[in-house]
Amino acid sequence: MAVDLLLGLQWGDEGKGKIVDVLTSNYNIIARFQGGPNAGHTLVFNGMKHVLHTIPSGIFHEDAVNLVGNGVVIDPVIFKNELDKLATQNVDYRKSLVISRKAHLILPTHRLLDAASEASKGKAKIGSTLKGIGPTYMDKTGRNGIRVGDLELDNWKDKYRALANKHESMVNFYNVDLEYNLEELETEFFEAVDVLKSLKFIDSEEYLHQALRDQKSILAEGAQGSLLDIDFGTYPFVTSSNTTAAGACTGLGIAPTSIGEVFGIFKAYTTRVGSGPFPTELFDEDGETMGRVGQEFGATTGRSRRCGWLDLVALRYACQVNGVTQLMMMKADVLSGFKSLKVCTAYKYKGEIIQHFPYNVEVENITPIYTDFEGWAEDLTEMDNESTLPKSLNAYIDFLEKELEIPIKVVSVGPDRKQTIFR
Ligand code: IMP
């Protein structure tokens, strides 16, 4: 058996949670491989909305095992809150949730460092979710981090104290106004660690290899999007992990040869939350309509998302970096009612027309070149069959498939599990 990957191709918030939830019945194991509680994966079914941050989106299906991989960073406090919510919905997570011993922990002081670093940057801030993601990955690569497996050692609190003390002096070094009560934060943290310790820790790479030998099917669930990748995204306005396909290999310990399908998820338009370049961003009524109709507010931070037309230059780049084999187009319903639509097919970059995603995509260097499309007036949200889709939507889809040379297998027409059209 192979491991299939599901990845966001834009700046995150593409709707990965919904699709994982829809696909879970085809898989035995759902595994998160990078990121942490900066993610907010939204699932809607039976008239209820659920937001997951660190726990894989297969958790609502009884038969799937949900694995938090070594590449993920875990904040025990947020994790505990997620578990508490699941308990109120009678989800038996003890049976279906396993955690890699090699996953790193986000400490309260990592969050403080994130806040201090952002505050010190002023206007140049990344727009981080302030969940401590960057500082935790810095400690991981700096070989100072605390891992889930350390919690099984007697002296882990000594290691914790030494690292937290170091972090406190680093926070002071930033010399910014930051109010906090570390004692309170630590009480909450240690309580949450006790809950975490009651879950099943595993050597996840061994577990997954055995699962593959046993012919189990595995879906690796990406977080954030390709344009937020630490190497290939719009650096430095990115997150601190590899959000692209390669991240699934390092974040789970699976070989590239084990990868099967690569599902690439994109919105029918583009959004971005936080700072950083966004060539097709709209500042007009169209952008405002996308934001309002699409309810474009961050699932983790509640911030408004910036909106713009679909950017095929960026999407093509993401498809290449990830080796996407199937595309899934989300939120097509949000574009209903636009008289005409635009898709960016090339950039004018320093006086030249280019079709690749260049080193620097700051707006002052880039003028997007657009192709116009006829819009559609029909409400798509009740549609459940490809044959009922409006002609102009089909023309939009056909164009994208031809340009990207990858089939669009799913068109999502609403947030609910049921509002999913397979092609
Ligand atoms: P961080 O990962 O919280 O440090 O945030 C870095 C950048 O990535 C900021 O612009 C965030 O808004 C963005 N970001 C992080 N996680 C997500 C996500 O799950 N969806 C969308 N944007 C995200």
XYZ file of C-alpha atoms and ligand atoms in Angstrom:
446
model
C 0.000 0.000 0.000
C 1.047 3.594 -0.503
C 0.680 6.742 1.568
C -1.540 9.325 -0.117
C -0.883 12.986 0.619
C -3.353 15.800 0.916
C -1.831 19.266 0.644
C -2.952 22.882 0.461
C -1.577 24.581 -2.647
C -2.055 28.229 -1.686
C -1.492 30.197 1.542
C -3.488 27.804 3.715
C -7.200 27.729 4.550
C -8.013 25.844 1.342
C -10.453 23.477 3.065
C -8.168 20.533 3.791
C -10.079 19.539 6.936
C -13.310 19.082 5.018
C -11.705 16.916 2.345
C -9.831 14.727 4.858
C -13.133 14.205 6.626
C -14.797 13.294 3.317
C -11.976 10.902 2.346
C -11.399 9.285 5.749
C -13.754 6.386 5.105
C -11.237 5.230 2.438
C -8.314 5.116 4.898
C -7.229 3.189 7.987
C -4.851 5.879 9.279
C -4.902 9.678 9.043
C -1.570 11.284 9.932
C -0.583 14.912 10.505
C 3.061 15.502 9.581
C 3.925 19.167 10.196
C 2.720 22.409 11.723
C 0.804 22.617 14.938
C -1.989 24.666 16.466
C -1.396 27.469 13.955
C -3.669 25.319 11.766
C -7.446 25.464 11.998
C -9.119 22.656 10.074
C -12.861 23.128 9.831
C -15.297 20.231 9.376
C -19.043 20.565 8.998
C -21.499 17.680 9.249
C -24.945 17.059 10.727
C -25.418 20.825 10.960
C -22.418 21.246 13.312
C -19.094 22.965 12.770
C -15.909 21.521 14.305
C -12.484 23.161 14.273
C -9.366 21.044 14.831
C -5.902 22.491 15.377
C -3.474 19.642 16.041
C -5.648 16.541 15.994
C -6.011 14.933 12.545
C -9.306 15.490 10.734
C -10.202 11.794 10.740
C -11.059 11.854 14.431
C -14.830 11.867 13.910
C -14.755 8.521 12.083
C -14.849 5.578 14.461
C -12.632 3.221 12.518
C -9.702 5.475 11.604
C -6.513 5.736 13.639
C -5.372 9.367 13.935
C -1.651 9.852 14.225
C 0.209 13.016 15.221
C 3.563 12.617 13.485
C 7.103 13.521 14.510
C 7.089 16.636 12.314
C 4.224 18.210 14.286
C 4.725 20.624 17.189
C 2.231 20.164 20.026
C 1.026 22.712 22.537
C -0.312 20.530 25.385
C -2.698 23.298 26.509
C -4.374 23.666 23.106
C -4.284 19.895 22.655
C -6.102 19.395 25.947
C -8.760 21.945 24.915
C -9.306 20.024 21.695
C -9.651 16.769 23.617
C -12.134 18.349 26.034
C -14.287 19.468 23.100
C -14.143 16.011 21.534
C -15.210 14.483 24.853
C -18.336 16.666 24.891
C -19.183 15.194 21.493
C -18.687 11.645 22.764
C -15.672 11.005 20.553
C -13.693 8.103 22.012
C -10.289 9.609 21.191
C -8.336 7.313 23.546
C -9.035 4.465 21.172
C -8.166 6.288 17.977
C -5.430 8.830 18.709
C -1.690 8.089 18.833
C 1.232 10.502 19.154
C 4.794 10.229 17.925
C 7.425 10.295 20.663
C 9.524 12.423 18.343
C 7.001 15.285 18.043
C 8.259 18.466 19.733
C 6.478 20.346 22.496
C 5.504 24.006 22.392
C 6.300 25.477 25.827
C 4.567 28.548 27.271
C 7.836 30.441 26.785
C 7.854 29.573 23.069
C 4.601 31.515 22.794
C 6.148 34.414 24.678
C 9.145 34.377 22.353
C 6.836 34.398 19.321
C 5.006 37.445 20.700
C 8.251 39.254 21.596
C 9.815 38.549 18.200
C 6.730 39.794 16.336
C 6.435 42.910 18.524
C 10.100 43.738 17.901
C 9.598 43.582 14.125
C 7.039 46.398 14.049
C 5.641 46.880 10.533
C 7.803 44.051 9.194
C 6.010 41.474 11.355
C 5.159 38.094 9.785
C 1.592 38.183 11.037
C 2.225 34.954 12.953
C -0.655 33.181 14.685
C 1.482 33.621 17.849
C 1.136 29.976 18.801
C 4.882 29.587 19.357
C 5.436 27.684 16.117
C 8.585 29.489 14.911
C 10.461 29.390 18.255
C 9.607 25.695 18.746
C 10.970 24.711 15.333
C 14.021 26.900 16.056
C 14.675 24.867 19.202
C 14.132 21.682 17.213
C 16.735 22.549 14.570
C 18.946 24.141 17.251
C 18.833 20.761 19.043
C 17.434 22.205 22.235
C 13.803 21.066 21.978
C 11.743 18.925 24.314
C 9.998 16.009 22.675
C 6.913 14.034 23.618
C 9.135 11.024 24.408
C 11.026 13.111 26.976
C 7.852 13.194 29.076
C 8.473 9.515 29.828
C 11.835 10.361 31.441
C 12.158 11.148 35.149
C 14.220 14.285 34.647
C 12.200 15.993 31.927
C 11.200 18.848 34.251
C 14.897 19.727 34.776
C 15.312 19.981 31.038
C 12.130 22.047 30.900
C 13.332 24.465 33.592
C 16.702 25.042 31.926
C 15.058 25.762 28.565
C 12.303 27.979 30.011
C 14.912 30.011 31.938
C 16.896 30.505 28.766
C 13.738 31.583 26.942
C 12.936 34.125 29.655
C 16.283 35.809 29.219
C 15.725 35.812 25.462
C 12.325 37.466 25.935
C 14.030 40.165 28.013
C 16.610 40.635 25.281
C 13.827 41.701 22.859
C 13.115 44.602 25.176
C 9.412 44.891 24.228
C 6.374 45.490 26.362
C 5.025 42.039 27.141
C 2.858 41.307 30.116
C 2.722 37.734 31.311
C 2.516 35.570 34.403
C 4.746 32.579 33.770
C 3.672 30.830 36.935
C 0.053 30.779 35.765
C 1.041 29.696 32.291
C 3.141 26.879 33.723
C 0.388 25.607 36.021
C -1.899 25.298 33.016
C 0.927 23.722 30.976
C 1.813 21.036 33.543
C -1.861 20.109 33.985
C -2.187 19.735 30.237
C 1.031 17.674 30.051
C -0.520 15.212 32.518
C -3.487 14.791 30.165
C -1.161 14.363 27.190
C 0.761 11.684 29.104
C -2.430 9.683 29.508
C -2.558 9.188 25.711
C -0.720 6.585 23.679
C 2.833 7.579 22.636
C 4.351 5.508 19.854
C 7.454 5.140 17.686
C 5.411 6.374 14.780
C 7.782 5.664 11.903
C 7.909 1.982 12.934
C 4.134 1.978 13.381
C 3.605 3.336 9.866
C 6.070 0.918 8.263
C 4.292 -1.980 9.920
C 0.942 -0.561 8.793
C 2.209 -0.446 5.203
C 3.406 -4.040 5.487
C -0.051 -4.961 6.786
C -1.651 -3.374 3.694
C -3.217 -0.546 5.715
C -4.149 2.618 3.808
C -2.694 5.901 5.058
C -3.598 9.510 4.316
C -1.087 12.202 5.312
C -2.908 15.443 6.113
C -0.964 18.634 5.395
C -1.439 21.896 7.260
C -1.010 25.479 6.012
C -0.230 25.698 2.279
C 2.646 25.372 -0.178
C 3.170 29.128 -0.411
C 3.827 29.159 3.358
C 6.540 26.471 3.051
C 9.766 27.436 4.832
C 11.817 26.748 1.666
C 9.432 27.342 -1.232
C 6.979 29.862 0.199
C 7.085 33.645 0.145
C 9.963 33.820 2.644
C 10.199 35.324 5.245
C 6.391 35.552 5.338
C 6.002 31.824 5.799
C 5.561 29.286 8.538
C 8.501 27.330 9.976
C 7.910 23.875 8.516
C 7.917 22.160 5.120
C 4.269 22.227 4.130
C 5.029 20.602 0.778
C 5.113 16.884 -0.137
C 8.685 16.373 1.082
C 7.519 17.403 4.573
C 5.406 14.242 4.734
C 8.548 12.108 4.334
C 10.479 13.864 7.097
C 7.411 14.469 9.250
C 6.348 10.815 9.290
C 9.471 8.858 8.402
C 8.050 7.468 5.177
C 10.130 6.982 2.043
C 9.373 8.985 -1.145
C 8.796 5.651 -2.875
C 5.874 4.987 -0.494
C 3.910 7.977 -1.728
C 0.878 7.252 -3.906
C -1.613 9.930 -4.838
C -0.887 13.577 -4.071
C -4.173 15.437 -3.657
C -3.746 19.179 -4.168
C -6.446 21.361 -2.620
C -7.057 24.901 -3.839
C -9.788 27.502 -3.553
C -11.471 28.749 -6.741
C -9.986 32.124 -5.759
C -7.085 33.005 -3.442
C -6.830 34.078 0.196
C -4.019 34.912 2.555
C -4.000 35.703 6.256
C -1.116 37.596 7.824
C 1.544 39.692 6.096
C 3.439 39.047 2.878
C 3.169 39.448 -0.882
C -0.023 38.458 -2.696
C 0.116 39.468 -6.382
C -3.590 38.996 -7.217
C -4.943 40.607 -4.032
C -8.101 42.701 -4.509
C -8.840 45.904 -2.638
C -12.224 46.492 -4.285
C -15.807 45.315 -4.028
C -14.974 41.943 -5.613
C -12.459 41.184 -2.881
C -14.892 42.348 -0.254
C -17.620 40.079 -1.704
C -15.306 37.026 -1.686
C -14.443 37.701 1.964
C -18.060 38.206 3.010
C -19.653 35.348 1.049
C -16.751 32.989 1.730
C -16.714 33.918 5.436
C -12.997 34.438 5.137
C -11.981 34.733 8.761
C -9.118 32.708 10.255
C -10.304 29.547 12.058
C -7.448 29.951 14.569
C -7.105 33.699 15.027
C -10.413 35.109 13.719
C -8.467 37.592 11.564
C -9.986 38.646 8.207
C -8.342 36.952 5.288
C -7.116 38.969 2.330
C -8.858 37.890 -0.911
C -7.989 37.935 -4.606
C -8.327 36.178 -7.967
C -6.970 32.733 -8.631
C -3.230 32.854 -9.360
C -2.295 30.115 -11.841
C 1.393 31.033 -11.787
C 1.533 30.275 -8.077
C -0.734 27.234 -8.418
C 1.371 25.708 -11.198
C 4.461 26.200 -9.020
C 2.789 24.449 -6.090
C 1.688 21.547 -8.319
C 5.272 21.121 -9.536
C 6.928 21.267 -6.119
C 4.454 18.717 -4.732
C 3.994 16.405 -7.719
C 0.219 16.776 -7.484
C -1.681 13.930 -9.185
C -5.280 15.074 -8.529
C -6.759 18.492 -7.852
C -9.689 19.427 -5.658
C -11.278 22.829 -6.123
C -12.933 24.318 -3.052
C -15.489 27.078 -2.504
C -16.699 27.266 -6.108
C -20.065 28.319 -4.619
C -18.541 31.572 -3.317
C -18.009 32.799 -6.892
C -21.718 32.498 -7.820
C -23.087 35.903 -8.756
C -19.877 37.415 -10.150
C -20.652 38.688 -13.686
C -17.099 37.966 -14.763
C -14.067 36.307 -13.195
C -10.344 36.665 -13.700
C -7.526 34.152 -13.522
C -3.897 35.283 -13.433
C -2.016 33.292 -16.073
C 1.341 35.114 -16.144
C 3.250 37.891 -14.405
C 4.838 40.959 -15.883
C 8.044 40.890 -13.853
C 10.675 43.600 -14.268
C 9.334 44.349 -17.774
C 9.304 40.714 -18.888
C 6.360 38.304 -19.199
C 7.064 35.227 -17.101
C 5.068 32.142 -16.207
C 7.142 30.839 -13.324
C 6.971 31.924 -9.681
C 10.053 34.135 -9.245
C 12.342 34.660 -6.234
C 10.681 37.918 -5.354
C 6.917 38.275 -5.677
C 6.609 41.619 -3.910
C 3.793 43.569 -5.599
C 6.062 46.396 -6.675
C 7.848 43.968 -9.044
C 4.818 42.124 -10.358
C 1.836 43.005 -12.529
C -0.541 40.053 -12.878
C -1.769 39.300 -16.413
C -5.338 38.071 -16.369
C -7.642 35.994 -18.573
C -11.347 36.864 -18.189
C -14.118 34.322 -17.721
C -17.883 34.563 -17.787
C -19.364 34.151 -14.303
C -22.403 32.104 -13.279
C -25.497 33.180 -11.394
C -26.704 29.770 -10.190
C -26.531 28.841 -6.511
C -24.315 25.727 -6.415
C -24.828 24.793 -2.797
C -27.659 22.307 -3.432
C -26.012 20.693 -6.447
C -24.758 17.147 -6.042
C -23.859 16.080 -9.533
C -21.324 17.181 -12.113
C -23.968 17.284 -14.853
C -25.846 20.080 -13.066
C -22.883 22.489 -12.868
C -23.309 25.711 -14.904
C -21.670 25.881 -18.326
C -19.435 28.789 -17.408
C -18.168 26.968 -14.282
C -17.320 23.968 -16.462
C -15.433 26.302 -18.833
C -13.484 27.667 -15.815
C -12.650 24.124 -14.660
C -11.685 22.937 -18.154
C -9.337 25.895 -18.543
C -7.600 25.170 -15.230
C -7.243 21.470 -16.004
C -5.725 22.241 -19.397
C -3.304 24.824 -18.001
C -2.201 22.680 -15.047
C -2.372 19.345 -16.906
C -3.868 17.699 -13.818
C -7.490 16.518 -13.450
C -9.808 18.332 -11.047
C -11.505 15.397 -9.347
C -13.550 17.219 -6.729
C -15.528 20.450 -6.795
C -16.680 21.573 -3.367
C -19.867 23.655 -3.301
C -20.282 24.307 0.429
C -18.730 23.563 3.811
C -20.783 20.440 4.573
C -19.462 16.940 3.905
C -22.437 16.436 1.613
C -21.691 19.461 -0.560
C -18.976 17.659 -2.486
C -19.142 16.817 -6.193
C -16.855 14.070 -7.507
C -15.847 14.246 -11.176
P 2.998 30.981 12.197
O 3.119 29.665 11.514
O 1.917 31.025 13.228
O 4.299 31.497 12.696
O 2.540 32.064 11.087
C 3.340 32.373 9.957
C 2.472 32.809 8.792
O 1.731 31.704 8.322
C 1.457 33.900 9.130
O 1.247 34.713 7.991
C 0.189 33.096 9.405
O -0.976 33.858 9.189
C 0.334 31.979 8.389
N -0.329 30.754 8.818
C 0.106 29.889 9.753
N -0.745 28.851 9.851
C -1.726 29.077 8.964
C -2.887 28.337 8.578
O -3.179 27.237 9.065
N -3.668 28.901 7.616
C -3.337 30.078 7.026
N -2.263 30.790 7.338
C -1.461 30.293 8.297
